[in-house]
Short mmCIF file of C-alpha atoms and ligand atoms in Angstrom, two decimals:
data_model
loop_
_atom_site.label_atom_id
_atom_site.label_comp_id
_atom_site.label_asym_id
_atom_site.label_seq_id
_atom_site.Cartn_x
_atom_site.Cartn_y
_atom_site.Cartn_z
CA MET A 396 1.47 5.48 24.43
CA ALA A 397 1.47 6.78 20.83
CA LYS A 398 -1.88 8.12 19.65
CA VAL A 399 -2.50 6.84 16.13
CA ALA A 400 -5.12 8.04 13.63
CA ILE A 401 -6.04 6.03 10.53
CA ASN A 402 -7.16 8.14 7.56
CA GLY A 403 -8.98 5.78 5.18
CA TYR A 404 -10.49 2.68 6.79
CA GLY A 405 -10.31 0.38 3.75
CA THR A 406 -8.37 -2.80 2.95
CA ILE A 407 -5.11 -1.60 4.51
CA GLY A 408 -6.52 0.91 7.01
CA LYS A 409 -8.72 -1.56 8.87
CA ARG A 410 -5.88 -4.04 9.19
CA ILE A 411 -3.49 -1.39 10.50
CA ALA A 412 -6.12 -0.26 13.03
CA ASP A 413 -6.44 -3.80 14.39
CA ALA A 414 -2.65 -4.28 14.47
CA VAL A 415 -2.18 -0.98 16.36
CA ALA A 416 -4.93 -1.97 18.81
CA ALA A 417 -3.06 -5.22 19.52
CA GLN A 418 0.10 -3.38 20.72
CA ASP A 419 0.68 -2.13 24.28
CA ASP A 420 2.65 1.01 23.36
CA MET A 421 0.23 2.61 20.88
CA GLN A 422 -3.52 3.15 20.60
CA VAL A 423 -6.04 3.98 17.87
CA VAL A 424 -7.59 7.40 18.60
CA GLY A 425 -9.88 7.26 15.58
CA VAL A 426 -10.43 6.14 12.00
CA THR A 427 -12.00 7.93 9.03
CA LYS A 428 -14.44 6.93 6.33
CA THR A 429 -15.63 8.91 3.32
CA LYS A 430 -19.12 7.41 3.50
CA PRO A 431 -21.39 5.66 6.04
CA ASP A 432 -21.11 2.17 4.56
CA PHE A 433 -20.81 -1.25 6.26
CA GLU A 434 -17.11 -0.67 6.95
CA ALA A 435 -18.02 2.51 8.86
CA ARG A 436 -20.57 0.56 10.93
CA MET A 437 -18.02 -2.22 11.53
CA ALA A 438 -15.42 0.31 12.72
CA ILE A 439 -17.86 1.54 15.36
CA GLU A 440 -18.81 -2.02 16.29
CA LYS A 441 -15.12 -2.78 16.87
CA GLY A 442 -14.89 0.18 19.24
CA TYR A 443 -13.06 2.69 17.04
CA GLU A 444 -14.16 6.34 17.07
CA LEU A 445 -15.30 7.25 13.58
CA TYR A 446 -14.59 10.57 11.84
CA ALA A 447 -15.64 11.95 8.45
CA ALA A 448 -12.67 11.90 6.06
CA ILE A 449 -14.28 14.60 3.93
CA PRO A 450 -15.76 17.34 6.19
CA GLU A 451 -18.40 18.37 3.59
CA LYS A 452 -19.83 14.83 3.76
CA GLN A 453 -20.51 14.82 7.52
CA GLY A 454 -24.25 15.12 6.86
CA ASP A 455 -24.32 11.77 4.99
CA PHE A 456 -23.35 9.95 8.20
CA LYS A 457 -26.08 11.67 10.20
CA LYS A 458 -28.67 10.85 7.51
CA ALA A 459 -27.62 7.18 7.55
CA GLY A 460 -27.76 7.02 11.35
CA VAL A 461 -24.00 6.39 11.67
CA SER A 462 -22.59 8.38 14.56
CA ILE A 463 -19.32 10.24 14.03
CA ALA A 464 -17.11 12.05 16.53
CA GLY A 465 -16.19 14.83 14.09
CA THR A 466 -14.09 15.32 10.97
CA ILE A 467 -10.51 14.44 10.04
CA HIS A 468 -9.46 17.86 11.37
CA ASP A 469 -10.87 17.01 14.83
CA LEU A 470 -9.15 13.62 14.71
CA LEU A 471 -5.76 15.10 13.83
CA LYS A 472 -5.96 17.31 16.96
CA LYS A 473 -6.01 14.12 19.09
CA ALA A 474 -3.26 12.24 17.22
CA ASP A 475 0.54 12.11 17.43
CA ILE A 476 0.77 10.27 14.12
CA VAL A 477 -1.59 9.52 11.22
CA VAL A 478 -1.39 6.53 8.89
CA ASP A 479 -2.74 7.61 5.52
CA CYS A 480 -4.50 4.64 3.94
CA ALA A 481 -6.47 6.50 1.28
CA PRO A 482 -6.21 5.23 -2.32
CA GLY A 483 -2.83 5.78 -4.04
CA GLY A 484 -2.06 9.44 -4.84
CA ILE A 485 -4.53 10.92 -2.35
CA GLY A 486 -2.01 10.73 0.49
CA ALA A 487 0.18 13.28 -1.28
CA GLU A 488 -2.81 15.66 -1.39
CA HIS A 489 -3.28 15.15 2.37
CA LYS A 490 0.32 15.95 3.31
CA PRO A 491 -0.16 19.77 3.70
CA MET A 492 -3.09 19.04 6.07
CA TYR A 493 -0.84 16.85 8.24
CA GLU A 494 1.95 19.45 8.20
CA LYS A 495 -0.53 22.14 9.25
CA ALA A 496 -1.86 19.96 12.08
CA GLY A 497 1.71 19.21 13.25
CA VAL A 498 1.27 15.41 13.17
CA LYS A 499 3.71 12.85 11.88
CA ALA A 500 2.45 10.81 8.91
CA ILE A 501 2.97 7.43 7.32
CA PHE A 502 2.08 6.97 3.65
CA GLU A 503 1.49 3.65 1.89
CA GLY A 504 3.00 2.10 -1.22
CA GLY A 505 0.52 3.70 -3.63
CA GLU A 506 2.25 7.03 -2.98
CA LYS A 507 5.49 8.08 -4.64
CA HIS A 508 8.76 7.86 -2.67
CA GLU A 509 9.01 11.67 -2.83
CA VAL A 510 5.88 12.20 -0.70
CA ALA A 511 7.89 11.24 2.39
CA GLY A 512 11.44 11.25 0.97
CA PHE A 513 12.07 8.01 2.87
CA SER A 514 10.82 4.51 2.03
CA PHE A 515 10.67 1.96 4.83
CA ASN A 516 11.03 -1.73 5.47
CA ALA A 517 11.60 -2.78 9.08
CA ILE A 518 14.37 -5.30 8.48
CA CYS A 519 16.24 -3.06 6.00
CA ASN A 520 16.23 0.46 7.44
CA TYR A 521 14.38 0.72 10.79
CA GLY A 522 17.17 2.78 12.35
CA LYS A 523 16.93 5.48 9.69
CA ALA A 524 13.19 5.97 10.43
CA ILE A 525 13.77 6.86 14.10
CA GLY A 526 12.25 10.24 14.90
CA ARG A 527 11.24 11.00 11.30
CA ASP A 528 8.10 13.05 10.61
CA PHE A 529 7.23 11.40 7.27
CA VAL A 530 7.76 7.82 6.14
CA ARG A 531 6.40 5.77 3.25
CA VAL A 532 5.88 2.05 3.92
CA VAL A 533 6.55 0.38 0.58
CA SER A 534 3.97 -1.71 -1.29
CA CYS A 535 3.17 -5.37 -0.73
CA ASN A 536 5.42 -6.56 -3.57
CA THR A 537 8.35 -4.33 -2.62
CA THR A 538 8.01 -5.39 1.03
CA GLY A 539 8.11 -9.06 0.00
CA ILE A 540 11.18 -8.61 -2.19
CA CYS A 541 13.09 -6.47 0.35
CA ARG A 542 12.50 -9.04 3.09
CA VAL A 543 14.45 -11.72 1.22
CA LEU A 544 17.01 -9.53 -0.52
CA TYR A 545 18.32 -7.93 2.66
CA PRO A 546 19.39 -11.11 4.51
CA LEU A 547 20.64 -12.82 1.35
CA ASP A 548 22.70 -9.78 0.39
CA ARG A 549 24.22 -9.62 3.86
CA ALA A 550 25.05 -13.32 3.87
CA PHE A 551 26.23 -13.89 0.30
CA GLY A 552 26.33 -10.52 -1.53
CA VAL A 553 23.77 -10.03 -4.30
CA GLU A 554 25.41 -9.31 -7.64
CA LYS A 555 22.20 -9.24 -9.69
CA THR A 556 18.52 -10.02 -8.98
CA ARG A 557 15.73 -10.73 -11.42
CA VAL A 558 12.15 -11.08 -10.21
CA VAL A 559 9.08 -12.05 -12.24
CA LEU A 560 5.95 -10.92 -10.41
CA VAL A 561 2.66 -12.68 -11.08
CA ARG A 562 0.24 -10.17 -9.65
CA ARG A 563 -3.30 -10.68 -8.40
CA ALA A 564 -5.83 -8.76 -10.51
CA THR A 565 -7.44 -6.98 -7.58
CA ASP A 566 -8.46 -7.50 -3.94
CA PRO A 567 -11.27 -9.96 -3.06
CA GLY A 568 -13.80 -7.25 -2.15
CA ASP A 569 -13.47 -5.39 -5.46
CA ILE A 570 -15.87 -5.95 -8.38
CA LYS A 571 -14.58 -3.27 -10.73
CA LYS A 572 -11.11 -4.35 -11.82
CA GLY A 573 -9.83 -7.28 -13.87
CA PRO A 574 -8.78 -9.22 -15.81
CA ILE A 575 -11.26 -12.05 -15.33
CA ASN A 576 -10.10 -14.12 -18.30
CA ALA A 577 -6.69 -12.97 -19.51
CA ILE A 578 -3.01 -12.76 -18.64
CA VAL A 579 -1.86 -9.16 -18.91
CA PRO A 580 1.75 -7.99 -19.22
CA ASP A 581 1.65 -5.09 -16.74
CA PRO A 582 3.40 -3.03 -17.86
CA VAL A 583 4.28 -4.14 -21.39
CA LYS A 584 7.17 -1.70 -21.43
CA LEU A 585 9.96 -3.38 -19.48
CA PRO A 586 11.36 -3.43 -16.89
CA SER A 587 8.49 -2.87 -14.40
CA HIS A 588 8.55 -0.18 -11.70
CA HIS A 589 9.02 -2.74 -8.91
CA GLY A 590 12.83 -2.86 -9.26
CA PRO A 591 13.28 0.92 -8.85
CA ASP A 592 10.82 0.78 -5.96
CA VAL A 593 12.99 -1.83 -4.19
CA GLN A 594 15.93 0.54 -4.76
CA THR A 595 14.13 3.27 -2.76
CA VAL A 596 14.83 1.00 0.24
CA LEU A 597 17.98 -0.82 -0.92
CA PRO A 598 19.65 1.60 -3.37
CA HIS A 599 22.75 -0.54 -3.97
CA ILE A 600 20.84 -3.63 -5.17
CA ASN A 601 21.10 -4.42 -8.89
CA ILE A 602 17.57 -5.57 -9.73
CA THR A 603 15.37 -5.99 -12.80
CA THR A 604 11.67 -6.86 -12.53
CA LEU A 605 8.94 -7.97 -14.91
CA ALA A 606 5.26 -8.27 -14.01
CA ILE A 607 2.05 -9.82 -15.29
CA LYS A 608 -1.49 -9.61 -13.92
CA VAL A 609 -3.63 -12.75 -13.68
CA PRO A 610 -7.28 -13.47 -12.77
CA THR A 611 -6.92 -14.19 -9.05
CA THR A 612 -7.58 -12.06 -5.97
CA ILE A 613 -5.83 -13.86 -3.14
CA MET A 614 -2.04 -13.48 -3.46
CA HIS A 615 0.88 -12.45 -5.67
CA LEU A 616 3.51 -15.00 -6.64
CA HIS A 617 7.16 -14.05 -7.17
CA MET A 618 9.73 -16.05 -9.12
CA LEU A 619 13.14 -14.92 -7.90
CA ASN A 620 16.54 -15.41 -9.47
CA MET A 621 19.77 -14.13 -7.90
CA LYS A 622 23.38 -14.18 -8.91
CA LEU A 623 25.25 -14.14 -5.61
CA LYS A 624 28.87 -13.11 -5.05
CA ASN A 625 29.57 -16.16 -2.84
CA THR A 626 27.67 -19.12 -4.24
CA PRO A 627 25.99 -20.98 -1.36
CA GLY A 628 24.28 -24.37 -1.36
CA PRO A 629 20.47 -24.48 -1.08
CA ASP A 630 20.71 -25.48 2.60
CA GLU A 631 22.78 -22.41 3.43
CA VAL A 632 20.20 -20.21 1.66
CA ARG A 633 17.45 -21.91 3.61
CA ASP A 634 19.29 -21.34 6.91
CA VAL A 635 19.72 -17.63 6.23
CA LEU A 636 16.05 -17.19 5.26
CA ALA A 637 14.91 -19.26 8.25
CA LYS A 638 16.61 -16.77 10.59
CA ALA A 639 15.12 -13.72 8.86
CA PRO A 640 11.89 -12.29 10.32
CA ARG A 641 8.48 -12.59 8.65
CA ILE A 642 9.43 -15.53 6.48
CA ARG A 643 7.32 -18.70 6.54
CA PHE A 644 8.40 -21.81 4.68
CA VAL A 645 5.69 -23.78 2.95
CA LYS A 646 6.14 -27.16 1.29
CA ALA A 647 4.43 -28.57 -1.79
CA SER A 648 5.01 -31.99 -0.22
CA ASP A 649 2.66 -30.87 2.62
CA GLY A 650 -0.08 -30.17 0.10
CA LEU A 651 0.72 -26.45 -0.02
CA THR A 652 0.92 -26.52 -3.79
CA SER A 653 -0.62 -23.14 -4.66
CA THR A 654 -1.68 -19.75 -3.34
CA ALA A 655 -5.13 -21.26 -2.77
CA SER A 656 -3.80 -23.81 -0.28
CA ILE A 657 -1.71 -21.14 1.48
CA ILE A 658 -4.84 -19.07 2.02
CA GLU A 659 -6.59 -22.21 3.28
CA LEU A 660 -3.70 -22.53 5.76
CA GLY A 661 -4.36 -18.94 6.84
CA ARG A 662 -7.97 -19.89 7.51
CA ASP A 663 -6.94 -22.98 9.47
CA LEU A 664 -4.49 -20.91 11.52
CA GLY A 665 -7.43 -18.72 12.51
CA ARG A 666 -5.70 -15.66 11.13
CA PRO A 667 -7.90 -12.52 11.09
CA ARG A 668 -9.33 -12.14 7.57
CA TYR A 669 -7.05 -15.15 6.68
CA ASP A 670 -4.09 -12.72 6.60
CA MET A 671 -0.68 -14.19 5.85
CA TRP A 672 1.68 -11.43 7.05
CA GLU A 673 4.83 -13.39 6.23
CA ASN A 674 6.49 -14.10 2.87
CA CYS A 675 5.47 -17.68 2.08
CA ILE A 676 8.53 -19.27 0.48
CA TRP A 677 8.26 -22.69 -1.09
CA GLU A 678 11.09 -24.48 0.71
CA ASP A 679 11.13 -27.21 -1.93
CA SER A 680 11.70 -24.61 -4.68
CA ILE A 681 14.99 -23.23 -3.31
CA CYS A 682 17.69 -24.36 -5.72
CA ILE A 683 21.05 -23.38 -7.16
CA ASP A 684 21.29 -23.90 -10.91
CA ASP A 685 24.39 -22.96 -12.90
CA GLY A 686 25.63 -21.02 -9.84
CA GLU A 687 22.44 -18.92 -9.48
CA LEU A 688 19.72 -19.04 -6.84
CA TYR A 689 16.06 -19.59 -7.71
CA PHE A 690 12.91 -19.84 -5.59
CA PHE A 691 9.17 -19.10 -5.49
CA GLN A 692 7.38 -17.02 -2.86
CA ALA A 693 3.74 -16.06 -2.37
CA ILE A 694 2.82 -12.65 -0.98
CA HIS A 695 -0.53 -11.83 0.60
CA GLN A 696 -1.03 -8.36 -0.80
CA GLU A 697 -3.62 -7.20 1.71
CA SER A 698 -1.56 -7.97 4.80
CA ASP A 699 2.23 -8.33 4.39
CA ALA A 700 2.93 -4.60 4.84
CA ILE A 701 0.76 -4.31 7.98
CA PRO A 702 3.44 -5.26 10.56
CA GLU A 703 5.86 -2.91 8.78
CA ASN A 704 3.47 -0.03 9.52
CA ILE A 705 3.55 -0.90 13.22
CA ASP A 706 7.35 -0.87 13.25
CA ALA A 707 7.35 2.42 11.33
CA ILE A 708 5.10 3.99 14.00
CA ARG A 709 7.39 2.67 16.75
CA ALA A 710 10.52 4.07 15.04
CA MET A 711 9.02 7.46 14.18
CA MET A 712 7.60 7.87 17.70
CA GLU A 713 10.94 6.73 19.19
CA LEU A 714 9.24 4.04 21.26
CA GLU A 715 12.01 1.52 20.50
CA ASN A 716 15.45 2.09 18.97
CA ASP A 717 16.24 -1.54 18.20
CA ALA A 718 14.78 -2.95 14.97
CA GLN A 719 14.82 -6.58 16.08
CA LYS A 720 13.07 -5.76 19.36
CA SER A 721 10.35 -3.82 17.56
CA ILE A 722 9.87 -6.56 14.96
CA GLN A 723 9.57 -9.22 17.68
CA LYS A 724 7.17 -7.09 19.71
CA THR A 725 4.96 -6.43 16.68
CA ASN A 726 4.97 -10.08 15.64
CA LYS A 727 4.12 -11.34 19.11
CA ALA A 728 1.25 -8.89 19.60
CA MET A 729 -0.20 -9.77 16.19
CA GLY A 730 0.08 -13.50 16.79
CA MET A 731 2.80 -14.16 14.22
CA LEU A 732 4.74 -16.98 15.81
P1 LIG B 270 -8.98 0.79 -0.45
O1 LIG B 270 -9.65 1.37 -1.63
O2 LIG B 270 -9.32 -0.60 -0.02
O3 LIG B 270 -9.20 1.71 0.82
C1 LIG B 270 -9.03 3.10 0.75
C2 LIG B 270 -9.96 3.75 1.75
O4 LIG B 270 -9.74 5.16 1.72
C3 LIG B 270 -11.45 3.52 1.42
O5 LIG B 270 -12.14 3.24 2.61
C4 LIG B 270 -11.87 4.85 0.82
O6 LIG B 270 -13.24 5.13 1.03
C5 LIG B 270 -11.01 5.81 1.60
N1 LIG B 270 -10.81 7.11 0.97
C6 LIG B 270 -11.07 7.50 -0.30
N2 LIG B 270 -10.79 8.81 -0.45
C7 LIG B 270 -10.34 9.24 0.75
C8 LIG B 270 -9.92 10.50 1.22
N3 LIG B 270 -9.87 11.58 0.44
N4 LIG B 270 -9.55 10.60 2.52
C9 LIG B 270 -9.56 9.52 3.34
N5 LIG B 270 -9.97 8.31 2.93
C10 LIG B 270 -10.35 8.18 1.65
O7 LIG B 270 -7.42 0.93 -0.73
P2 LIG B 270 -6.26 0.08 -0.06
O8 LIG B 270 -6.08 -1.14 -0.85
O9 LIG B 270 -6.48 -0.01 1.40
O10 LIG B 270 -5.00 1.00 -0.39
C11 LIG B 270 -4.57 2.04 0.48
C12 LIG B 270 -3.11 2.30 0.22
O11 LIG B 270 -2.38 1.11 0.52
C13 LIG B 270 -2.74 2.64 -1.22
O12 LIG B 270 -1.63 3.51 -1.22
C14 LIG B 270 -2.35 1.30 -1.81
O13 LIG B 270 -1.51 1.40 -2.94
C15 LIG B 270 -1.61 0.71 -0.62
N6 LIG B 270 -1.51 -0.75 -0.61
C16 LIG B 270 -2.55 -1.54 -0.99
C17 LIG B 270 -2.39 -2.92 -1.00
C18 LIG B 270 -3.49 -3.83 -1.46
O14 LIG B 270 -3.19 -4.90 -1.96
N7 LIG B 270 -4.74 -3.49 -1.29
C19 LIG B 270 -1.20 -3.49 -0.58
C20 LIG B 270 -0.17 -2.67 -0.11
C21 LIG B 270 -0.32 -1.29 -0.15
#
């Protein structure tokens, strides 16, 4: 039973905690918060032991009547592995603390590849994560792109990929970021960083990415274009993607015409926090035009990388050596059928 600590119980941290708790070969030994807010109270209500992320702020919890079991340093003594879910860049600052405590650590996509020296996606490189001390689980967008590139490259050979990313402005709980009434090239200087980020997982893939930010909070939308070495028909593409894990086909003809209706589907499925862990590919969009493949997919930014974190824990802790077995175990425990 791997003992897992979550440092930073925010958007990603709380989801990883719940996903770990759903597995039978790992357990949550504690989560941290920087302040005694509603998320701290919710963590306790859910049965997680709470620890102060910043030791100097322990007193704030006592003053607010929120009981803590100690500080991050106490938590690390109980853990085999920590998942760092602090805001991007802070994980790198935490690395020396993890090294000193002798715990393995997973970093999220807001950190640079160099913080772990290895970037992970379960379907692409599970085997190379086995036994590692440090792993970075790539961002929501990179996860979504890797999940489709890997099987398509294996089946048909990808000569060149272009992806336009339409990115959500921020997460639903955030009131500070925008835009609220604009379309923002982000970044203006092309290409965007997403292509090189995909190459941290799949170095041989020839990829160029462009991104814009739009006023929505629920999902990203990707427009993918691929020149394949062996040109398949749309049905063959569909068959390959249908066999790949963590892919869900949606159909406009079923009324799933936008990211809004996909999130409504998540609600109807009774998903926790309406999470859609899978890439949602519009089946009706898959087409071959002038020998090149095109399709749309929607990516739920808050949740698609969560199952990847579970597989990363399993690989690093050497609980399972087979990628497919780990992926299936994770999916089943989370309720991803
Ligand atoms: P968040 O702001 O929702 O949560 C971060 C949590 O860390 C908050 O609870 C915050 O209080 C806490 N925190 C702040 N400073 C800390 C510190 N020094 N030590 C410990 N905890 C601290 O952020 P998030 O969206 O959960 O992002 C976490 C990581 O996941 C980032 O690397 C981000 O890039 C990545 N990520 C985010 C998304 C997304 O869409 N939200 C998707 C994929 C990956």
